CSV table of C-alpha atoms in Angstrom, one decimal:
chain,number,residue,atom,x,y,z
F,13,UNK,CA,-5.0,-3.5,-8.1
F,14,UNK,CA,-2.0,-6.0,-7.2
F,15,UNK,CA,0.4,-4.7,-9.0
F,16,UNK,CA,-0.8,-1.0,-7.3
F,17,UNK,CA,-0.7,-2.9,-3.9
F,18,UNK,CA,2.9,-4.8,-5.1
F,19,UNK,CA,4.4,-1.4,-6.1
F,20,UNK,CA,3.3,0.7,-2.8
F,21,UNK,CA,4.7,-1.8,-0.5
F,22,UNK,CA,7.8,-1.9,-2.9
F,23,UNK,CA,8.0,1.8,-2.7
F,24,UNK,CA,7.6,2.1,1.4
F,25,UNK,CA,10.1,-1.2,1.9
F,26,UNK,CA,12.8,0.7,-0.3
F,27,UNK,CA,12.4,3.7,1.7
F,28,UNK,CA,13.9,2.2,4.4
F,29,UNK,CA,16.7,1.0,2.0
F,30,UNK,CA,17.5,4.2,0.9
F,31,UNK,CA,18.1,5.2,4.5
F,32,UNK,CA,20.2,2.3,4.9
F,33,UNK,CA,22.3,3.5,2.1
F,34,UNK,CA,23.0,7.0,2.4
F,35,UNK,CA,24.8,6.0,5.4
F,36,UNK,CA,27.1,3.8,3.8
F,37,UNK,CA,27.1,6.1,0.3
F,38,UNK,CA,28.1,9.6,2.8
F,39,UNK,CA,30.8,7.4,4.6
F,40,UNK,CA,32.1,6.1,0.9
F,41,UNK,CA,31.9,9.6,-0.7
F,42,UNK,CA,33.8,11.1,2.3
F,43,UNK,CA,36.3,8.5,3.0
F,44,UNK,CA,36.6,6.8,0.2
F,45,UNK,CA,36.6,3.7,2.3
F,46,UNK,CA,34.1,0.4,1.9
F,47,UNK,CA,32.1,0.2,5.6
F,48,UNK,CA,31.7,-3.7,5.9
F,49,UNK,CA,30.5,-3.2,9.5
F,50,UNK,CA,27.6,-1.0,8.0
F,51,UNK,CA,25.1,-3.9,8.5
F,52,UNK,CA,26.4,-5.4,11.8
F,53,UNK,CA,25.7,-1.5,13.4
F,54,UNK,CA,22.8,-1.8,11.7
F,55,UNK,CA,22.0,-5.0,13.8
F,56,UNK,CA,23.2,-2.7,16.9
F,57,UNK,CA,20.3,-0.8,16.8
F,58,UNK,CA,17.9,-3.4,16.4
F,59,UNK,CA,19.1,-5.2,19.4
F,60,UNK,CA,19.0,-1.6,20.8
F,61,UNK,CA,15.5,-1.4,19.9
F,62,UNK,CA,14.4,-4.6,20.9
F,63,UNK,CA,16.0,-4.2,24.9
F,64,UNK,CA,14.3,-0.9,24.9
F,65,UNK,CA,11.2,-2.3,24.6
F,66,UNK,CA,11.6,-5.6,26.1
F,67,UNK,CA,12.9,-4.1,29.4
F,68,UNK,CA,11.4,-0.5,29.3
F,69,UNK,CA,8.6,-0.8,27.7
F,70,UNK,CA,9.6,1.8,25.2
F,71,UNK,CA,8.6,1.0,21.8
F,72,UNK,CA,11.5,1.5,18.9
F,73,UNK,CA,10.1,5.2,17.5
F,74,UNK,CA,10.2,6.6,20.8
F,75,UNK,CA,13.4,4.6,21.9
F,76,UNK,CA,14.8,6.9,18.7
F,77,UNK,CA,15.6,9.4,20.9
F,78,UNK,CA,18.0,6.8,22.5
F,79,UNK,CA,19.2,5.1,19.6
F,80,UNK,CA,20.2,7.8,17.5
F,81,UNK,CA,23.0,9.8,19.9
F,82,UNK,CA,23.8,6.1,21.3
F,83,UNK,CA,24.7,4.8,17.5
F,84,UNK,CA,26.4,8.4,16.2
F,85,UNK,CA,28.7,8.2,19.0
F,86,UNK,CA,29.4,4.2,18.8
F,87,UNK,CA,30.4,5.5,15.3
F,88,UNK,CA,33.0,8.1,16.3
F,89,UNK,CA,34.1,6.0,18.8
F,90,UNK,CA,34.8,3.2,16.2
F,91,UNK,CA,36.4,5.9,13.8
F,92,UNK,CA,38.6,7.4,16.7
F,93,UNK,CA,39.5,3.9,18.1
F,94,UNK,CA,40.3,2.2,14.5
F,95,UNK,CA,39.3,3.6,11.5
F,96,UNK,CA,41.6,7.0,11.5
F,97,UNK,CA,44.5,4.5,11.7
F,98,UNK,CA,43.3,2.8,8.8
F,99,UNK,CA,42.4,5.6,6.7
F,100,UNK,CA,45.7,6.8,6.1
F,101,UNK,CA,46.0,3.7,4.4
F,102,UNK,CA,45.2,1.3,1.5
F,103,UNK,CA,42.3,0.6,0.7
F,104,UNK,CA,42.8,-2.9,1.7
F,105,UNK,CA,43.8,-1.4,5.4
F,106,UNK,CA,40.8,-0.2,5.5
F,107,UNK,CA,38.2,-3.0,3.9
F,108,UNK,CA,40.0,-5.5,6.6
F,109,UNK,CA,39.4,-2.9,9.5
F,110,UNK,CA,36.3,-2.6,9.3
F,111,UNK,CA,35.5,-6.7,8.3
F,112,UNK,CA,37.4,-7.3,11.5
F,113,UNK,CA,35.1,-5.0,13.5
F,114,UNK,CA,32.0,-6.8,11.8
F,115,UNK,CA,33.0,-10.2,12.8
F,116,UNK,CA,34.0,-8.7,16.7
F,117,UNK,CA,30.4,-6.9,16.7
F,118,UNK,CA,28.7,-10.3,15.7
F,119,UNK,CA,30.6,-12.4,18.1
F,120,UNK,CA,29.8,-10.1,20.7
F,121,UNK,CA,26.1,-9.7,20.0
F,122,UNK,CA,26.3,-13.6,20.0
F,123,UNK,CA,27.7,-14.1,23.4
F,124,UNK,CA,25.9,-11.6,25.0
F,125,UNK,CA,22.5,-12.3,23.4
F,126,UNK,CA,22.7,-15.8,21.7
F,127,UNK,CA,22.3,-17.0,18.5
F,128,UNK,CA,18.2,-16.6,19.0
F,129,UNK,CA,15.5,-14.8,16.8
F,130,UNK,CA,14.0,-12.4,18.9
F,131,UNK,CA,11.1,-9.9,17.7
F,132,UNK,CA,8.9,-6.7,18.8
F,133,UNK,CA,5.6,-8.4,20.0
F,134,UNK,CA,3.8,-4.9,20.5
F,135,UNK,CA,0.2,-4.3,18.9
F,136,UNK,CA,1.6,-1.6,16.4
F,137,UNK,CA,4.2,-4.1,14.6
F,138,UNK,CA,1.0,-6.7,13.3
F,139,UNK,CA,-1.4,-3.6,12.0
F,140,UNK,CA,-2.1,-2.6,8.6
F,141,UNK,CA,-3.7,0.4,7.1
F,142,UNK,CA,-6.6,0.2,5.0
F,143,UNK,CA,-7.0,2.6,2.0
F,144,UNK,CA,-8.9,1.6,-1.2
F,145,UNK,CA,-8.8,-1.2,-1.2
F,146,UNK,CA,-5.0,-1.6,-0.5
F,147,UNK,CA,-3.6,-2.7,2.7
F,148,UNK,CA,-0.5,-1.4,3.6
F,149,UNK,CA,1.9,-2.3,6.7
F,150,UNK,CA,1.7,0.5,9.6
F,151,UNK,CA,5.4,-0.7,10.6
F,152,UNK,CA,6.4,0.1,7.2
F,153,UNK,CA,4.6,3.1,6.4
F,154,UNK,CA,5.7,4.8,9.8
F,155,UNK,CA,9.4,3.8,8.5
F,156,UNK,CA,8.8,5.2,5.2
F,157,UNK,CA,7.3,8.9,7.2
F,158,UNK,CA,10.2,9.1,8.6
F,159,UNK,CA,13.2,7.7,6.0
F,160,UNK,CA,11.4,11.2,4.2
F,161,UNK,CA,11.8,12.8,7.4
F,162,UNK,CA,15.4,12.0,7.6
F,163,UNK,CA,16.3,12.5,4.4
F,164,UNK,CA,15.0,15.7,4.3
F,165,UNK,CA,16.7,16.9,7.4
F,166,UNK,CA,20.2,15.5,6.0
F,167,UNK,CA,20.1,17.4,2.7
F,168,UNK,CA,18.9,20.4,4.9
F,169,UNK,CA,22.0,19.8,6.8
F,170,UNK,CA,24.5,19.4,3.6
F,171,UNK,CA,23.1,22.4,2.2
F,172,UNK,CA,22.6,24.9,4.6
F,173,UNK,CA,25.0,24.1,7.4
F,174,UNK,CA,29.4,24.7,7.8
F,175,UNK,CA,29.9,21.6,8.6
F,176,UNK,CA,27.4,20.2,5.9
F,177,UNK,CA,29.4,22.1,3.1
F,178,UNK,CA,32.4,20.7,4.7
F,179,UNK,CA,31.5,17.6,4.2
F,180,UNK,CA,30.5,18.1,0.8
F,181,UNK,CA,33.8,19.8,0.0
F,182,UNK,CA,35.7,17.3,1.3
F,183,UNK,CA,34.2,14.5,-0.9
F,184,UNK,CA,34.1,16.8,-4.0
F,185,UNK,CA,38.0,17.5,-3.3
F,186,UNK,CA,39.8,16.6,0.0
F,187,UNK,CA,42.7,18.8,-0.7
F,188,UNK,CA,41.0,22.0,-1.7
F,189,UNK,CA,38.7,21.5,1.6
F,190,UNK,CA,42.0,21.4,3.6
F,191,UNK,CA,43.3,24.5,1.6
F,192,UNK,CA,39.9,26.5,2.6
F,193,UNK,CA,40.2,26.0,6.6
F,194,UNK,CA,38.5,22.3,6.4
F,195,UNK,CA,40.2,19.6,9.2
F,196,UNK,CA,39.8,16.4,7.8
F,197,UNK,CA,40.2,14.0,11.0
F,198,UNK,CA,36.9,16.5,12.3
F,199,UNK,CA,34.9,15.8,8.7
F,200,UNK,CA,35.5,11.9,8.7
F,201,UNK,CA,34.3,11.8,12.2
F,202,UNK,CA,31.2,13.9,12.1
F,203,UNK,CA,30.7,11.7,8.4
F,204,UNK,CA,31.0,8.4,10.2
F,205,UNK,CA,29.0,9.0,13.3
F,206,UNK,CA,26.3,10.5,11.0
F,207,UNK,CA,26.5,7.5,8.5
F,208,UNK,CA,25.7,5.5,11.9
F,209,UNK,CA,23.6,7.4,13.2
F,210,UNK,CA,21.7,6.9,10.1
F,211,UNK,CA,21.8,2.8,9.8
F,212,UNK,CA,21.1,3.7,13.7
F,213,UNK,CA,17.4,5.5,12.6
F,214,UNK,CA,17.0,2.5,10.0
F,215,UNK,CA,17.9,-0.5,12.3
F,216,UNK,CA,15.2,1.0,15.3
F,217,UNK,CA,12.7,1.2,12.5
F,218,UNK,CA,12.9,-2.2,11.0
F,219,UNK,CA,12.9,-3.9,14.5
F,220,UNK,CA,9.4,-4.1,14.9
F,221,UNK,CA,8.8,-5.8,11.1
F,222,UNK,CA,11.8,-8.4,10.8
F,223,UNK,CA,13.5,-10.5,13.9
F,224,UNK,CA,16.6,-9.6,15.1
F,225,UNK,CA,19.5,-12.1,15.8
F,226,UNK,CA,23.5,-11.4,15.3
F,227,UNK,CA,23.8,-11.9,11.4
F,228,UNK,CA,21.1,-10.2,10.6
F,229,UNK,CA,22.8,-7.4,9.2
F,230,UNK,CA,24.2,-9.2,6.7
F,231,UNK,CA,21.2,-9.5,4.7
F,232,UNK,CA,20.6,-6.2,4.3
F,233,UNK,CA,24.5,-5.0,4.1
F,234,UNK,CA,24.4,-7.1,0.8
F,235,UNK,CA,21.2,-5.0,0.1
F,236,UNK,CA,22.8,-1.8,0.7
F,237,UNK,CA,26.0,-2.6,-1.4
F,238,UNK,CA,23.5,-2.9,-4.4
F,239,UNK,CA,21.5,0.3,-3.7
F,240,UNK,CA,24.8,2.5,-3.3
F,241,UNK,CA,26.8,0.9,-6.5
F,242,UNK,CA,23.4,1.1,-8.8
F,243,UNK,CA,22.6,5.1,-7.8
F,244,UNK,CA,26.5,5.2,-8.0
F,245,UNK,CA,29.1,5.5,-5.4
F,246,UNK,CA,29.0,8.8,-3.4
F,247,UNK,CA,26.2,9.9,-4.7
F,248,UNK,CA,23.0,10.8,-1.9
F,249,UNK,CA,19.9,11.0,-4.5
F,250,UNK,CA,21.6,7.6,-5.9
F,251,UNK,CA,21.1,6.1,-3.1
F,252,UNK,CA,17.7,7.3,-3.0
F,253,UNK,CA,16.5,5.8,-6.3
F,254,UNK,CA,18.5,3.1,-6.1
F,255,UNK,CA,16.3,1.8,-2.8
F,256,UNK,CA,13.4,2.5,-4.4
F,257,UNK,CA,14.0,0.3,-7.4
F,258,UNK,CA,15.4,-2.2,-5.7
F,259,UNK,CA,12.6,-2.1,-3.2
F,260,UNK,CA,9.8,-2.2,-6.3
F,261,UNK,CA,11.9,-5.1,-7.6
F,262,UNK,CA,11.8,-7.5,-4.9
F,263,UNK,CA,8.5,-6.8,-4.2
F,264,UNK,CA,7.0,-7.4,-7.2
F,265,UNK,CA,9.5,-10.6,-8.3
F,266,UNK,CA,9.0,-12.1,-5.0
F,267,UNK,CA,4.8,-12.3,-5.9
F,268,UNK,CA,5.3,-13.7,-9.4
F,269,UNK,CA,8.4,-15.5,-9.3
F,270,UNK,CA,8.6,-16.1,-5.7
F,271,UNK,CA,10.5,-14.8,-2.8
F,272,UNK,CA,13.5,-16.8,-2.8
F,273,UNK,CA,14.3,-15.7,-5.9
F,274,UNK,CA,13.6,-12.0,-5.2
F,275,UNK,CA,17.5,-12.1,-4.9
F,276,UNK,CA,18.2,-13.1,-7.8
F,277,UNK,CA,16.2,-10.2,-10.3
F,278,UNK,CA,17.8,-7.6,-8.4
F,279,UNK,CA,21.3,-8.5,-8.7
F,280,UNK,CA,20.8,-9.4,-12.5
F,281,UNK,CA,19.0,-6.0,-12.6
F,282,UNK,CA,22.3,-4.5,-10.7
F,283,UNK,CA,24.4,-6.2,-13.3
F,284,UNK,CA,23.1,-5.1,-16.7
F,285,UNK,CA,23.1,-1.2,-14.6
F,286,UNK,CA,26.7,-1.8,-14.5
F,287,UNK,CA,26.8,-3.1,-18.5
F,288,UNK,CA,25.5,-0.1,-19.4
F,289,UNK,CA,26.5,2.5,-17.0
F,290,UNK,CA,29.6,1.1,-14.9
F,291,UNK,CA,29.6,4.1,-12.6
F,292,UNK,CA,26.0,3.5,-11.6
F,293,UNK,CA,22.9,5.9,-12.5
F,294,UNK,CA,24.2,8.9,-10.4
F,295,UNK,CA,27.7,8.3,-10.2
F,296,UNK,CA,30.7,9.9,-11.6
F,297,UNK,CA,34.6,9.2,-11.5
F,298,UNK,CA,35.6,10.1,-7.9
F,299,UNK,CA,38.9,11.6,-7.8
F,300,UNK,CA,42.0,9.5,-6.7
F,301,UNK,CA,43.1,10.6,-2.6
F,302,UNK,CA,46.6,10.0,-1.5
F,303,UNK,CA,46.5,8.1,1.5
């Protein structure tokens, strides 16, 4: 029955990991660029979260409704004010761009906000669910409803939408997008405020089960860098299985081995991935883009 209970909790935790990744994987496989402020947007929305409800009253799944538009368009604004400069090129151009914009966001959020752990205090954050014998976290299992949700509505979206296959054809092949009609400065935009508005959904829901505070996104950046290279770079049902083992492994090692360790068997679990399969489990060699 524990190891039942360990792998449930493992599965709805790397839900919400998976969510947090297919921003970061959809931004990579478009852009080919490394998003280092991925986490600190990520703390954005928390913080978003946590006013909405402290001030409003709004709890974070209704204060989705604000979160999501508010996060997608900090994300074009971001691209539009720095990124599309830094996109043309290196690839170092663009890893510094966006580290510099991660350590601006933190030093914002901590003058504006302090360096203090704040939390979600509502009734809904401390339930559990009941359910043969296996209690499960509400928070969590709300979060993992809708990471389905989501997910669902984003492949819906790359599948059966223009700009969807325009995103997809400009990460398959940049230059045979252009040749078809395809403006890249539009697809990198709509990539990146989606990406956001994705770490935007995750952020609101994992307000109400960890504390928020300006370097919190830092944890789960590292997190999310593991997910995305493990499924393999680029790749969207990577990213998806790759949360959901990393998810089942920390839960489980942090109840036998303990949870300061729970780092540990996931990254030596990353690394023989990579031994065996250097592109990850999904991933294939992307295709070189002149910058």
């Amino acid at each position: 029955m524990i190891l039942l209970q360990l792998l449930i909790s493992g599965i709805l935790i790397g839900g919400v990991y998976a969510l947090i990744s297919l921003g970061l994987t959809l931004v990579f496989g478009v852009m080919r660029i490394v998003n280092f402020v991925h986490g600190d947007l990520l703390m954005i929305a928390m913080y978003m979260a946590y006013w909405l409800f402290t001030l409003f009253g709004i709890d974070n799944y209704t204060g989705l409704l604000v979160i999501i538009p508010a996060t997608a368009g900090l994300g074009a604004l971001i691209y539009w004010g720095v990124l599309r400069f830094a996109v043309r090129r290196s690839h170092d151009a663009s890893i510094l761009a966006t580290i510099g914009i991660s350590i601006v966001l933190q030093n914002a959020a901590l003058i504006l906000w302090s360096a203090d752990y704040r939390s979600i205090n509502n009734e809904l954050a401390t339930r559990s669910v009941e359910w043969k014998g296996l209690h499960l976290s509400a928070p969590l299992l709300i979060a993992f409803g809708v990471a389905i949700l989501v997910t669902l509505l984003l492949f819906a979206f790359l599948n059966h939408t223009y700009w969807g296959k325009a995103i997809r054809a400009a990460s398959m092949d940049r230059y045979a997008a252009i040749l078809m009609g395809v403006k890249p400065q539009q697809i990198f935009t709509l990539s990146f405020a989606i990406g956001t508005a994705l770490v935007g959904i995750a952020g609101a829901l994992l307000a109400s089960v960890y504390t928020v505070y300006p370097t919190v996104g830092a944890q789960f950046l590292l997190v999310s860098f593991v997910v995305v290279v493990l499924g393999g770079l680029g790749s969207l049902r990577g990213a998806i299985l790759g949360g959901l083992m990393v998810g089942i492994v920390e839960s489980t090692s942090a109840y036998f081995i303990g949870s300061s360790m729970k780092e540990l068997v996931y990254l030596l679990l990353f690394i023989l991935i990579l031994i065996v399969r250097p592109t990850g489990l999904f991933g294939q060699r992307l295709p070189e883009v002149d910058r």
